[in-house]
Each structure stands twice: as C-alpha cells, then as structure tokens.
Tab-separated table of C-alpha atoms (C1' of nucleotides) in Angstrom:
chain	number	residue	atom	x	y	z
A	20	MET	CA	0.000	0.000	0.000
A	21	LYS	CA	1.393	3.357	-1.016
A	22	ILE	CA	1.239	6.139	1.564
A	23	SER	CA	1.750	9.680	0.362
A	24	LYS	CA	3.970	12.194	2.049
A	25	THR	CA	0.845	14.130	3.040
A	26	GLU	CA	-0.721	11.064	4.584
A	27	GLU	CA	2.518	10.417	6.438
A	28	ASN	CA	2.445	13.928	7.831
A	29	TYR	CA	-1.099	13.466	9.084
A	30	LEU	CA	-0.102	10.220	10.780
A	31	LYS	CA	2.787	11.987	12.466
A	32	ALA	CA	0.504	14.795	13.610
A	33	ILE	CA	-1.974	12.322	15.108
A	34	PHE	CA	0.895	10.436	16.700
A	35	SER	CA	2.294	13.533	18.344
A	36	ILE	CA	-1.106	14.639	19.642
A	37	THR	CA	-2.027	11.262	21.107
A	38	GLU	CA	1.490	10.584	22.379
A	39	LYS	CA	0.907	12.103	25.802
A	40	ASN	CA	-1.844	9.721	26.916
A	41	GLN	CA	-4.496	11.615	24.963
A	42	PRO	CA	-6.864	8.832	23.894
A	43	SER	CA	-7.663	10.548	20.605
A	44	ALA	CA	-6.828	13.561	18.449
A	45	SER	CA	-9.576	16.067	17.624
A	46	THR	CA	-10.143	17.409	14.132
A	47	ASN	CA	-9.268	20.864	15.368
A	48	ALA	CA	-6.042	19.773	17.024
A	49	ILE	CA	-4.944	18.069	13.815
A	50	SER	CA	-5.899	21.022	11.639
A	51	LYS	CA	-3.899	23.301	13.888
A	52	LYS	CA	-0.830	21.083	13.744
A	53	MET	CA	-1.127	20.528	9.988
A	54	LYS	CA	-2.032	24.144	9.252
A	55	THR	CA	-4.986	23.112	7.124
A	56	SER	CA	-8.723	23.643	7.477
A	57	ALA	CA	-10.819	21.401	9.671
A	58	ALA	CA	-12.688	20.305	6.557
A	59	SER	CA	-9.473	19.006	4.989
A	60	VAL	CA	-8.746	17.039	8.131
A	61	THR	CA	-12.155	15.374	8.092
A	62	ASP	CA	-11.542	14.364	4.470
A	63	MET	CA	-8.078	13.026	5.078
A	64	VAL	CA	-9.080	11.180	8.229
A	65	LYS	CA	-11.688	9.322	6.220
A	66	ARG	CA	-9.091	8.313	3.685
A	67	LEU	CA	-6.702	7.134	6.407
A	68	ALA	CA	-9.545	5.205	8.034
A	69	LYS	CA	-10.266	3.463	4.729
A	70	LYS	CA	-6.619	2.402	4.667
A	71	LYS	CA	-6.932	1.092	8.242
A	72	LEU	CA	-4.296	3.470	9.532
A	73	VAL	CA	-6.604	5.288	11.962
A	74	ILE	CA	-9.855	4.635	13.803
A	75	HIS	CA	-12.388	7.396	13.437
A	76	GLU	CA	-15.767	7.865	15.079
A	77	SER	CA	-17.582	10.861	13.697
A	78	HIS	CA	-17.364	13.866	16.046
A	79	LYS	CA	-15.253	11.837	18.486
A	80	GLY	CA	-11.692	12.196	17.184
A	81	VAL	CA	-9.165	9.740	15.775
A	82	HIS	CA	-6.428	7.467	17.002
A	83	LEU	CA	-3.842	5.397	15.166
A	84	THR	CA	-4.250	1.702	14.501
A	85	LYS	CA	-1.298	-0.608	15.091
A	86	ALA	CA	-0.348	-0.165	11.412
A	87	GLY	CA	-0.703	3.608	11.611
A	88	ASN	CA	1.333	3.728	14.780
A	89	GLN	CA	4.060	1.645	13.191
A	90	ILE	CA	4.344	4.032	10.253
A	91	ALA	CA	4.393	7.098	12.511
A	92	THR	CA	7.043	5.541	14.751
A	93	MET	CA	9.275	4.758	11.783
A	94	LEU	CA	8.908	8.374	10.642
A	95	VAL	CA	10.083	9.501	14.069
A	96	ARG	CA	12.964	7.051	13.819
A	97	LYS	CA	13.986	8.344	10.421
A	98	HIS	CA	13.600	11.971	11.468
A	99	ARG	CA	15.811	11.552	14.514
A	100	LEU	CA	18.463	9.459	12.784
A	101	TRP	CA	18.779	12.080	10.066
A	102	GLU	CA	19.071	14.757	12.751
A	103	VAL	CA	21.984	12.851	14.276
A	104	PHE	CA	23.574	12.675	10.832
A	105	LEU	CA	23.130	16.393	10.228
A	106	VAL	CA	24.623	17.369	13.580
A	107	GLU	CA	27.318	14.726	14.013
A	108	LYS	CA	28.516	14.416	10.448
A	109	LEU	CA	27.582	17.654	8.726
A	110	ASN	CA	28.158	19.914	11.753
A	111	PHE	CA	24.769	21.582	11.770
A	112	LEU	CA	23.712	23.147	15.066
A	113	TRP	CA	20.906	21.490	17.004
A	114	ASP	CA	18.498	24.300	16.183
A	115	GLU	CA	19.088	24.073	12.417
A	116	VAL	CA	18.182	20.487	11.650
A	117	HIS	CA	14.444	20.165	12.137
A	118	ASP	CA	13.199	21.354	8.761
A	119	ILE	CA	15.720	19.377	6.752
A	120	ALA	CA	14.997	16.212	8.740
A	121	GLU	CA	11.312	16.876	8.127
A	122	GLU	CA	11.995	16.319	4.433
A	123	LEU	CA	14.519	13.512	4.774
A	124	GLU	CA	12.196	11.438	6.951
A	125	HIS	CA	9.995	10.724	3.924
A	126	ILE	CA	12.745	9.005	1.954
A	127	ASP	CA	11.507	5.470	1.596
A	128	SER	CA	14.256	2.861	1.894
A	129	ASP	CA	14.639	0.372	4.730
A	130	GLU	CA	18.133	-0.524	3.586
A	131	LEU	CA	19.145	3.132	3.702
A	132	MET	CA	18.006	3.491	7.296
A	133	ILE	CA	19.757	0.300	8.395
A	134	ARG	CA	23.006	1.533	6.924
A	135	LEU	CA	22.614	5.091	8.161
A	136	ASP	CA	21.913	3.752	11.656
A	137	ASP	CA	25.098	1.671	11.523
A	138	PHE	CA	27.109	4.542	10.062
A	139	LEU	CA	26.046	6.714	12.981
A	140	GLY	CA	26.902	4.005	15.526
A	141	ASN	CA	23.289	3.070	16.334
A	142	PRO	CA	22.531	6.147	18.405
A	143	LYS	CA	19.747	5.882	20.968
A	144	PHE	CA	19.062	9.623	21.324
A	145	ASP	CA	18.926	12.490	18.850
A	146	PRO	CA	20.691	15.881	19.151
A	147	HIS	CA	17.895	17.185	21.390
A	148	GLY	CA	18.083	14.160	23.653
A	149	ASP	CA	14.885	12.618	22.296
A	150	PRO	CA	14.905	8.825	22.107
A	151	ILE	CA	15.259	7.186	18.690
A	152	PRO	CA	12.923	4.212	18.349
A	153	ASP	CA	14.712	1.062	17.167
A	154	ALA	CA	13.742	-0.830	14.005
A	155	ASN	CA	10.976	-2.564	15.998
A	156	GLY	CA	9.577	0.731	17.193
A	157	GLU	CA	10.868	0.458	20.787
A	158	PHE	CA	11.875	3.721	22.423
A	159	ALA	CA	14.843	3.740	24.783
A	160	THR	CA	14.016	5.011	28.263
A	161	ARG	CA	16.262	6.872	30.595
A	162	GLN	CA	16.282	7.975	34.187
A	163	GLN	CA	15.680	11.714	34.002
A	164	VAL	CA	14.195	14.635	35.952
A	165	ALA	CA	13.379	18.190	35.021
A	166	LEU	CA	15.852	20.700	36.422
A	167	ASN	CA	13.183	22.313	38.630
A	168	GLU	CA	12.821	19.012	40.526
A	169	LEU	CA	16.435	19.013	41.694
A	170	LYS	CA	17.069	20.163	45.268
A	171	VAL	CA	19.675	22.657	46.325
A	172	GLY	CA	23.089	20.984	46.289
A	173	GLU	CA	22.104	18.290	43.791
A	174	GLU	CA	23.922	17.832	40.484
A	175	GLY	CA	23.109	16.414	37.088
A	176	ILE	CA	23.981	16.321	33.420
A	177	VAL	CA	21.709	17.837	30.774
A	178	VAL	CA	20.404	14.991	28.617
A	179	GLY	CA	17.361	16.470	26.920
A	180	VAL	CA	14.985	19.352	26.318
A	181	ARG	CA	11.214	19.324	26.579
A	182	GLU	CA	10.841	21.602	23.590
A	183	SER	CA	12.960	21.827	20.439
A	184	SER	CA	11.883	25.166	19.011
A	185	THR	CA	14.602	27.178	17.371
A	186	PRO	CA	14.230	30.195	19.714
A	187	PHE	CA	14.479	28.024	22.828
A	188	LEU	CA	17.505	26.124	21.536
A	189	GLN	CA	19.244	29.340	20.517
A	190	TYR	CA	18.525	30.809	23.919
A	191	LEU	CA	20.132	27.777	25.545
A	192	ASP	CA	23.161	28.221	23.275
A	193	GLN	CA	23.455	31.813	24.494
A	194	LEU	CA	23.341	30.621	28.093
A	195	GLY	CA	25.972	28.004	27.337
A	196	VAL	CA	23.579	25.160	28.067
A	197	GLY	CA	23.649	22.075	25.854
A	198	LEU	CA	23.503	18.298	26.116
A	199	GLY	CA	26.270	16.942	28.332
A	200	VAL	CA	26.662	20.087	30.383
A	201	LYS	CA	27.031	19.579	34.158
A	202	VAL	CA	24.604	21.512	36.321
A	203	LYS	CA	24.716	22.022	40.079
A	204	VAL	CA	21.811	23.684	41.857
A	205	VAL	CA	23.108	26.383	44.199
A	206	GLU	CA	19.947	28.101	45.241
A	207	LYS	CA	16.209	28.029	44.514
A	208	TYR	CA	14.040	31.131	44.633
A	209	GLU	CA	10.490	30.274	45.672
A	210	TYR	CA	9.217	33.680	44.668
A	211	ASP	CA	9.413	33.156	40.860
A	212	ASN	CA	10.712	29.561	40.675
A	213	SER	CA	14.037	30.696	39.252
A	214	ILE	CA	17.161	28.757	40.190
A	215	LYS	CA	20.816	29.662	40.617
A	216	ILE	CA	23.073	27.030	39.042
A	217	ILE	CA	26.727	26.387	38.275
A	218	LEU	CA	27.515	25.088	34.780
A	219	ASN	CA	30.455	22.719	34.420
A	220	LYS	CA	31.723	23.752	37.859
A	221	THR	CA	32.693	27.165	36.512
A	222	LYS	CA	29.883	29.408	35.343
A	223	GLU	CA	27.279	30.629	37.804
A	224	MET	CA	23.944	31.938	36.559
A	225	VAL	CA	20.281	32.311	37.414
A	226	ILE	CA	17.730	30.773	35.074
A	227	THR	CA	13.968	31.156	35.037
A	228	GLY	CA	11.419	28.597	36.125
A	229	LYS	CA	10.204	28.314	32.546
A	230	VAL	CA	13.610	27.179	31.339
A	231	CYS	CA	14.067	24.833	34.340
A	232	GLN	CA	10.915	22.956	33.418
A	233	SER	CA	12.177	22.342	29.908
A	234	LEU	CA	15.578	20.912	30.771
A	235	PHE	CA	15.944	17.214	31.525
A	236	LEU	CA	18.873	16.038	33.616
A	237	GLN	CA	20.349	12.759	34.638
A	238	LYS	CA	21.113	12.906	38.358
A	239	LYS	CA	24.620	12.167	39.528
B	9	MET	CA	8.706	30.141	-7.174
B	10	LYS	CA	7.828	26.695	-5.943
B	11	ILE	CA	8.695	23.776	-8.208
B	12	SER	CA	7.088	20.441	-7.482
B	13	LYS	CA	8.933	17.164	-7.443
B	14	THR	CA	7.009	16.171	-10.571
B	15	GLU	CA	8.037	19.339	-12.357
B	16	GLU	CA	11.636	18.719	-11.307
B	17	ASN	CA	11.480	15.247	-12.790
B	18	TYR	CA	10.216	16.620	-16.106
B	19	LEU	CA	13.042	19.152	-16.165
B	20	LYS	CA	15.544	16.367	-15.565
B	21	ALA	CA	14.005	14.289	-18.343
B	22	ILE	CA	14.207	17.185	-20.797
B	23	PHE	CA	17.753	17.867	-19.652
B	24	SER	CA	18.860	14.285	-20.240
B	25	ILE	CA	17.221	14.152	-23.695
B	26	THR	CA	18.704	17.422	-24.891
B	27	GLU	CA	22.068	16.809	-23.248
B	28	LYS	CA	23.606	15.100	-26.270
B	29	ASN	CA	23.357	18.054	-28.666
B	30	GLN	CA	19.695	17.350	-29.411
B	31	PRO	CA	18.270	20.857	-29.905
B	32	SER	CA	14.930	19.897	-28.393
B	33	ALA	CA	13.036	17.080	-26.691
B	34	SER	CA	9.926	15.682	-28.367
B	35	THR	CA	6.701	15.064	-26.493
B	36	ASN	CA	7.044	11.365	-27.214
B	37	ALA	CA	10.627	11.171	-25.970
B	38	ILE	CA	9.623	12.853	-22.730
B	39	SER	CA	6.564	10.654	-22.263
B	40	LYS	CA	8.728	7.584	-22.759
B	41	LYS	CA	11.287	8.751	-20.199
B	42	MET	CA	8.638	9.846	-17.705
B	43	LYS	CA	6.418	6.811	-18.281
B	44	THR	CA	3.341	8.990	-18.739
B	45	SER	CA	1.026	9.612	-21.659
B	46	ALA	CA	1.908	12.099	-24.375
B	47	ALA	CA	-1.144	14.121	-23.344
B	48	SER	CA	0.234	14.531	-19.822
B	49	VAL	CA	3.512	15.757	-21.253
B	50	THR	CA	1.798	18.388	-23.377
B	51	ASP	CA	-0.033	19.595	-20.283
B	52	MET	CA	3.046	19.721	-18.113
B	53	VAL	CA	5.166	21.350	-20.763
B	54	LYS	CA	2.649	24.173	-20.935
B	55	ARG	CA	2.860	24.637	-17.198
B	56	LEU	CA	6.671	24.661	-17.298
B	57	ALA	CA	6.580	27.147	-20.169
B	58	LYS	CA	4.315	29.404	-18.133
B	59	LYS	CA	6.956	29.304	-15.386
B	60	LYS	CA	9.655	30.184	-17.933
B	61	LEU	CA	11.530	26.962	-17.321
B	62	VAL	CA	11.179	25.658	-20.878
B	63	ILE	CA	10.561	27.038	-24.359
B	64	HIS	CA	7.827	25.271	-26.244
B	65	GLU	CA	6.655	25.692	-29.821
B	66	SER	CA	3.598	23.589	-30.504
B	67	HIS	CA	4.462	20.387	-32.393
B	68	LYS	CA	8.146	21.308	-32.380
B	69	GLY	CA	9.454	20.046	-29.043
B	70	VAL	CA	10.841	21.764	-25.938
B	71	HIS	CA	14.149	22.886	-24.582
B	72	LEU	CA	15.180	24.282	-21.234
B	73	THR	CA	15.586	27.957	-20.550
B	74	LYS	CA	18.591	29.136	-18.595
B	75	ALA	CA	16.510	28.923	-15.409
B	76	GLY	CA	15.252	25.440	-16.287
B	77	ASN	CA	18.745	24.291	-17.113
B	78	GLN	CA	20.038	25.632	-13.808
B	79	ILE	CA	17.439	23.666	-11.868
B	80	ALA	CA	18.102	20.482	-13.826
B	81	THR	CA	21.837	20.836	-13.331
B	82	MET	CA	21.440	21.275	-9.581
B	83	LEU	CA	19.311	18.127	-9.520
B	84	VAL	CA	22.116	16.257	-11.249
B	85	ARG	CA	24.563	17.717	-8.744
B	86	LYS	CA	22.438	16.616	-5.805
B	87	HIS	CA	21.809	13.181	-7.283
B	88	ARG	CA	25.503	12.503	-7.830
B	89	LEU	CA	26.638	13.889	-4.487
B	90	TRP	CA	24.130	11.664	-2.702
B	91	GLU	CA	25.375	8.710	-4.733
B	92	VAL	CA	28.912	9.399	-3.521
B	93	PHE	CA	27.591	9.513	0.036
B	94	LEU	CA	25.728	6.238	-0.347
B	95	VAL	CA	28.730	4.410	-1.788
B	96	GLU	CA	31.593	6.020	0.142
B	97	LYS	CA	29.960	6.406	3.533
B	98	LEU	CA	27.153	3.866	3.666
B	99	ASN	CA	28.930	1.166	1.639
B	100	PHE	CA	26.258	0.654	-0.960
B	101	LEU	CA	27.397	-0.935	-4.225
B	102	TRP	CA	27.463	1.246	-7.322
B	103	ASP	CA	24.470	-0.550	-8.800
B	104	GLU	CA	22.284	-0.028	-5.709
B	105	VAL	CA	22.265	3.726	-5.346
B	106	HIS	CA	20.305	5.129	-8.256
B	107	ASP	CA	16.760	4.810	-6.910
B	108	ILE	CA	17.608	6.178	-3.471
B	109	ALA	CA	19.498	9.123	-4.963
B	110	GLU	CA	16.483	9.698	-7.203
B	111	GLU	CA	14.522	10.492	-4.040
B	112	LEU	CA	17.251	12.320	-2.151
B	113	GLU	CA	17.899	14.714	-5.036
B	114	HIS	CA	14.578	16.438	-4.362
B	115	ILE	CA	15.513	17.480	-0.833
B	116	ASP	CA	15.553	21.231	-0.968
B	117	SER	CA	18.339	22.806	1.082
B	118	ASP	CA	21.331	24.655	-0.302
B	119	GLU	CA	23.069	24.581	3.048
B	120	LEU	CA	22.674	20.804	3.196
B	121	MET	CA	24.345	20.351	-0.159
B	122	ILE	CA	27.222	22.677	0.700
B	123	ARG	CA	27.907	20.702	3.851
B	124	LEU	CA	27.423	17.311	2.235
B	125	ASP	CA	29.825	18.332	-0.538
B	126	ASP	CA	32.440	19.324	2.055
B	127	PHE	CA	31.839	16.192	4.123
B	128	LEU	CA	32.517	14.083	1.021
B	129	GLY	CA	35.680	16.048	0.202
B	130	ASN	CA	34.212	17.964	-2.763
B	131	PRO	CA	34.218	15.017	-5.161
B	132	LYS	CA	34.301	15.804	-8.890
B	133	PHE	CA	32.951	12.450	-10.092
B	134	ASP	CA	30.255	10.091	-8.843
B	135	PRO	CA	30.567	6.320	-8.249
B	136	HIS	CA	29.905	5.666	-11.941
B	137	GLY	CA	32.564	8.154	-13.007
B	138	ASP	CA	30.011	10.762	-14.092
B	139	PRO	CA	31.059	14.358	-13.452
B	140	ILE	CA	29.406	16.246	-10.576
B	141	PRO	CA	28.572	19.813	-11.571
B	142	ASP	CA	29.853	22.375	-9.077
B	143	ALA	CA	27.601	24.877	-7.277
B	144	ASN	CA	27.747	27.110	-10.387
B	145	GLY	CA	26.672	24.282	-12.644
B	146	GLU	CA	30.094	23.683	-14.219
B	147	PHE	CA	30.894	20.080	-15.110
B	148	ALA	CA	34.446	18.848	-14.702
B	149	THR	CA	35.948	17.464	-17.864
B	150	ARG	CA	38.455	14.693	-18.173
B	151	GLN	CA	40.626	13.203	-20.871
B	152	GLN	CA	38.969	9.877	-21.637
B	153	VAL	CA	38.473	7.351	-24.424
B	154	ALA	CA	36.186	4.359	-24.800
B	155	LEU	CA	37.993	1.052	-24.388
B	156	ASN	CA	37.309	0.073	-28.013
B	157	GLU	CA	39.399	3.040	-29.148
B	158	LEU	CA	42.567	1.784	-27.466
B	159	LYS	CA	45.143	0.057	-29.692
B	160	VAL	CA	46.823	-3.238	-28.943
B	161	GLY	CA	49.505	-2.712	-26.311
B	162	GLU	CA	47.932	0.452	-24.881
B	163	GLU	CA	46.957	0.734	-21.242
B	164	GLY	CA	44.477	2.761	-19.238
B	165	ILE	CA	42.507	3.071	-16.022
B	166	VAL	CA	38.737	2.669	-15.953
B	167	VAL	CA	37.248	6.040	-14.990
B	168	GLY	CA	33.637	5.803	-16.115
B	169	VAL	CA	30.802	3.882	-17.718
B	170	ARG	CA	28.561	5.059	-20.537
B	171	GLU	CA	25.513	3.416	-18.984
B	172	SER	CA	24.617	2.948	-15.318
B	173	SER	CA	21.896	0.320	-15.523
B	174	THR	CA	21.900	-2.215	-12.720
B	175	PRO	CA	22.379	-5.229	-15.035
B	176	PHE	CA	25.364	-3.662	-16.750
B	177	LEU	CA	27.011	-2.653	-13.487
B	178	GLN	CA	26.422	-6.060	-11.965
B	179	TYR	CA	27.905	-7.674	-15.051
B	180	LEU	CA	31.000	-5.515	-14.673
B	181	ASP	CA	31.238	-6.586	-11.023
B	182	GLN	CA	31.174	-10.202	-12.146
B	183	LEU	CA	33.979	-9.520	-14.595
B	184	GLY	CA	35.964	-7.781	-11.883
B	185	VAL	CA	35.795	-4.448	-13.704
B	186	GLY	CA	35.239	-1.276	-11.694
B	187	LEU	CA	36.488	2.295	-11.492
B	188	GLY	CA	40.231	2.432	-10.926
B	189	VAL	CA	40.971	-0.919	-12.516
B	190	LYS	CA	43.996	-1.025	-14.850
B	191	VAL	CA	43.330	-2.386	-18.303
B	192	LYS	CA	45.893	-3.372	-20.951
B	193	VAL	CA	44.739	-4.290	-24.458
B	194	VAL	CA	46.403	-7.526	-25.534
B	195	GLU	CA	44.559	-8.323	-28.714
B	196	LYS	CA	41.657	-7.008	-30.796
B	197	TYR	CA	39.388	-9.284	-32.800
B	198	GLU	CA	38.082	-7.503	-35.880
B	199	TYR	CA	35.493	-10.199	-36.516
B	200	ASP	CA	33.133	-9.245	-33.637
B	201	ASN	CA	34.947	-6.229	-32.120
B	202	SER	CA	35.751	-8.141	-28.950
B	203	ILE	CA	39.030	-7.401	-27.190
B	204	LYS	CA	41.397	-9.434	-25.060
B	205	ILE	CA	42.556	-7.468	-22.040
B	206	ILE	CA	44.584	-7.883	-18.865
B	207	LEU	CA	43.054	-6.462	-15.677
B	208	ASN	CA	45.395	-5.054	-13.057
B	209	LYS	CA	48.330	-6.887	-14.714
B	210	THR	CA	46.971	-10.232	-13.558
B	211	LYS	CA	43.644	-11.319	-14.984
B	212	GLU	CA	43.322	-11.997	-18.693
B	213	MET	CA	39.893	-12.043	-20.307
B	214	VAL	CA	38.014	-11.366	-23.516
B	215	ILE	CA	35.197	-8.825	-23.460
B	216	THR	CA	32.631	-8.024	-26.108
B	217	GLY	CA	32.522	-4.956	-28.320
B	218	LYS	CA	29.317	-3.856	-26.619
B	219	VAL	CA	31.024	-3.694	-23.229
B	220	CYS	CA	34.128	-2.013	-24.722
B	221	GLN	CA	32.026	0.850	-26.022
B	222	SER	CA	30.577	1.482	-22.579
B	223	LEU	CA	33.821	1.672	-20.632
B	224	PHE	CA	35.702	4.952	-20.422
B	225	LEU	CA	39.426	4.876	-19.698
B	226	GLN	CA	42.095	7.380	-18.956
B	227	LYS	CA	45.139	6.519	-21.071
B	228	LYS	CA	48.452	6.019	-19.351
C	19	DA	C1'	-32.477	22.156	30.472
C	20	DT	C1'	-32.132	24.957	26.956
C	21	DA	C1'	-29.678	28.648	24.487
C	22	DA	C1'	-25.183	30.004	22.963
C	23	DA	C1'	-20.752	28.800	21.606
C	24	DT	C1'	-17.755	25.667	19.615
C	25	DT	C1'	-16.439	21.840	16.885
C	26	DT	C1'	-17.099	18.814	13.169
C	27	DT	C1'	-18.964	17.436	8.969
C	28	DT	C1'	-21.076	18.062	4.456
C	29	DA	C1'	-21.594	20.297	0.051
C	30	DG	C1'	-19.636	22.192	-3.684
C	31	DA	C1'	-15.357	24.211	-5.863
C	32	DT	C1'	-10.445	24.459	-7.126
C	33	DT	C1'	-5.694	22.987	-8.565
C	34	DA	C1'	-2.027	19.697	-9.987
C	35	DA	C1'	-1.239	15.700	-12.286
C	36	DT	C1'	-2.862	12.187	-14.585
C	37	DC	C1'	-5.734	9.336	-18.103
C	38	DT	C1'	-8.293	7.764	-22.777
C	39	DA	C1'	-10.236	8.859	-27.065
C	40	DA	C1'	-10.608	11.844	-30.809
C	41	DA	C1'	-8.931	15.578	-33.629
C	42	DA	C1'	-5.281	18.092	-35.694
C	43	DA	C1'	-0.699	18.612	-37.359
C	44	DT	C1'	3.495	16.844	-39.101
C	45	DT	C1'	6.466	13.487	-41.236
C	46	DT	C1'	7.296	9.602	-44.229
C	47	DA	C1'	6.735	6.748	-48.100
C	48	DT	C1'	5.147	5.628	-52.386
D	29	DA	C1'	2.503	15.489	-54.166
D	30	DT	C1'	-0.672	13.170	-51.907
D	31	DA	C1'	-1.990	9.256	-48.958
D	32	DA	C1'	-0.646	6.757	-44.933
D	33	DA	C1'	1.621	6.666	-40.702
D	34	DT	C1'	3.107	8.924	-36.781
D	35	DT	C1'	3.217	12.466	-33.425
D	36	DT	C1'	1.121	16.005	-30.873
D	37	DT	C1'	-2.624	18.431	-29.053
D	38	DT	C1'	-7.332	19.066	-27.434
D	39	DA	C1'	-11.424	17.700	-25.002
D	40	DG	C1'	-13.390	15.794	-21.260
D	41	DA	C1'	-12.761	12.835	-16.997
D	42	DT	C1'	-10.574	11.274	-12.708
D	43	DT	C1'	-8.046	11.367	-8.169
D	44	DA	C1'	-5.652	13.500	-4.193
D	45	DA	C1'	-5.507	17.332	-1.505
D	46	DT	C1'	-7.069	21.427	-0.551
D	47	DC	C1'	-10.477	25.479	0.286
D	48	DT	C1'	-14.930	28.385	2.001
D	49	DA	C1'	-19.522	28.528	3.469
D	50	DA	C1'	-23.292	26.342	5.467
D	51	DA	C1'	-25.353	22.670	8.119
D	52	DA	C1'	-25.204	19.476	11.827
D	53	DA	C1'	-23.609	17.811	16.124
D	54	DT	C1'	-21.603	18.405	20.538
D	55	DT	C1'	-20.150	20.964	24.521
D	56	DT	C1'	-20.500	24.794	27.673
D	57	DA	C1'	-22.738	28.208	30.315
D	58	DT	C1'	-26.442	30.321	32.319
DNA sequence: ATAAATTTTTAGATTAATCTAAAAATTTAT
DNA sequence: ATAAATTTTTAGATTAATCTAAAAATTTAT
C-alpha cells in the first residue's frame, strides 16, 4: 500500500497529539498542527480510516491503529536518525536540523536506514536528547528529571529538552547550556521559581522557572 | 517560485534528452522517459513554459531555458553527491544507489548540499565516473576514451561507464571491472569487435565490443 | 435544560497531475 | 505530391488534496 507524504504527515501529527496519553486527536487539534482547514482534516481522516491506519468515530476524534502507529514511529525514527547525521557528520547546530529532517524522513528505503543507523553508531538519542525508536519501534528510556525538581546541592547532566523550538535552543546556546553540560543547583528562589546554578563547575547563573521545566537532567 | 517534485522530474528528463546536442526534446521522448502519456507531457510542458523553465513551440518540441537548465543541473549535482555519500559512507554498491538518490535529489536545502559536498571532500565524479557539476553548474571534464578506441599494447585506467543500468554494473562486477581498474589491451578481434585485455596486470579475459564501447578509460 | 458557543462534517469548488479517445498537425513513403 | 503513418494536441474525466460557506452535532454556560 502506497502512503503519500501528506498522509505520512497526518499520521505523524496524530501520533504527536495522542502521544501524551491523549486517547484521541480532535479534528481541530490536527488542523492546527497541519495548518490546514478542519474540513481538509475530516476528508483526510476518512481516507486514512479506509486504509486502516486510523480509527475514526464521527465527532469523536481519531487514534492510530497498530499499522498507523508503526508508520508514525518509523517516521520519528527516520527523522531523529537524520538529525543525528546532520549534527554529528555535517556539523549543523541542534536548532538548524528540524526542517531538513522533516523532508529527509519521507525518503523510503529500509536498507538506507539500516546503513545510516550503523554509520552513525546506532545512536539511541537524537541531538535534542529525544529517544530514537529502534527498528521494531521500541523507544529507549532513561532515568531523568526536570531541572526544577532538583534540590539545592544536587547535580546532574543535561540529557534532553522538553521543547525543540529554534528560539528556545538558541537561547540555551546563548546561556551556554547544551547536552552533556554539568549543572549544580546552588539556590532556589520560591518567589518566581528561578534557580541559581553552576555550569560545568565554573559558570554561575540564574535561570527562570520556565527554562528549568524544559531541561531534563540525569542525576549524579 | 515553488517547483514540485514532478516538475523537477520533467526538467531532468528534458535535460537528459537534450544533453547530447539534441536541440529539443519531443513530447514522445519525454513521455517515454517519464512513463506517462503524451497528453500529460503536453499539459506539463505548458505549465513549465508558463513558469519560464522551458521554451515550447507547438508540435516542435521543448528545450530548457537558462533557469530550467540551472534547476536540472542542480538536480544532477544533488543526485551525484548523494550517490557518492551512499557508496563512500554507507557502503552501498554502485548498482544499488540510483533509486535512493532519485529520491534524495529532491531534498531542498542549499546549506545541506554545501555541507554534504564538504563532508565528502568535494568530489568531482560520482561512483559511476560521471562528473558532478559544481555549485555554479560547471561540469568537470576529463581526458577519456572508450575502451574500443585503445590500440593493442595500450593501457588505461577505468574512470567511467557510458551506462549505469543495474544489469550492466552487476555484469562488470562479475567480470571484476570497476572504477580504478587497470586495463591493458592484448589483442583485438576484428570479426566481432571483442578485445582481449589484462586487468590489473593479472587477470586476462576477452570482453565483447558492446562492453568495450561502454567503458571509459584514462590513457596512461 | 435549553440557548449560545464551539467543533465537526457536508456540500460544492479548485488545482495539480494524470488518463483515454478523438482531432489536428506533421512526417514519411510511395 | 498526396496518402498513410506517426506524433502532438485538445477535449473531457478522474483522483488527491485542498479550500470556504453552510449545516449538523456536541459541549459549555447560564
């Protein structure tokens, strides 16, 4: 069965909406993510349902079938592997790779992905710290906490970000925060949830509660 | 101006037909290459003409404008650079890369191609020995002759093939012929244009006139 | 619990890319 | 040089993906 690039993008949108325990994705939520009209979504959802990639009850939202989920997961795998390639091999910055990977993920060749995976050393996480599902669709898990959950005196290493928008990533670059950076919590300010930290045992700074929530660390 | 993948493929088809001094590509020739009906070609050609990518006189065939030629050349550049990547970095064989490169060539990012080119060491020829146009669209040239033009006693190194079909390339693999192989002409048989050669100073064999015509060598 | 607001679907159109069949134009062969 | 063959174009349809406007269904608020 042939699946168009557009259909693939809808599957990915539904996947990302239902990822966080949401039982189903609403027409509106999908149209927002896909930047199309709600009417287009209704149409497309019907087509995907005919192909058994989603389950749709009128006015109740959609969720992926096993087959649909498999396709979406492989798109995530391809996206993240290409991002590793772009950063590790072509020296792109972590905030520059999303759009290109968005195109590369639609290249259809299992053999290519096997070889790319090997070439990259079978990475388990992408340049933003997001897990790369393996060829069977299994996501690696990792012991991690958001920075705002650390107590004063505790230390950790940055392993991921909650959000991969270009502005956020560039802001982190400005602060000197990236994956692998050591963080020690020096002080916590209840008043606005900001935190004073030391980066790599050298650089002291205060960061806002908003940023703290979006940084994942592995405790030491 | 946005150019669809389909439009790009038509431009490439017209490029490859007109490449060998043909002043224009006929509707039929394009339909054969694109595996579509002649009617579809007429339609598409009109659309490309409206975008100033081709010149079309009814019933007389089409040729690329400067802009159309530029796009086609960059597609060739991208195709061949990706082929180098697939063979050099991902260890694909030279007969396995065409279809994947056919997809990768449509990825639209100048920055990506600059970095890929650098990563690969700015190669001038692809895994089949075909020249890779530079970012300005200039093709490298090379002193080369077809094997059938060598005289008895002359030697050369295989630098290219006239045809990159999978069967031909696999046949060459079987013979032990690939880019970089040294060839010495030992004898020429007028009767059927076959030639007796020695490969890499060790392996003697007779190859047919058909194969001789399709192998390009650099004389020593 | 019903009216108002919101969400979703339906109806009807549009555009890109394709098709087949028929008509028109061009080329080839006698 | 004209008839036959071939090539190209036109006409009219089709499919995927999209849209706006209106209708229908659901949810929210009084």
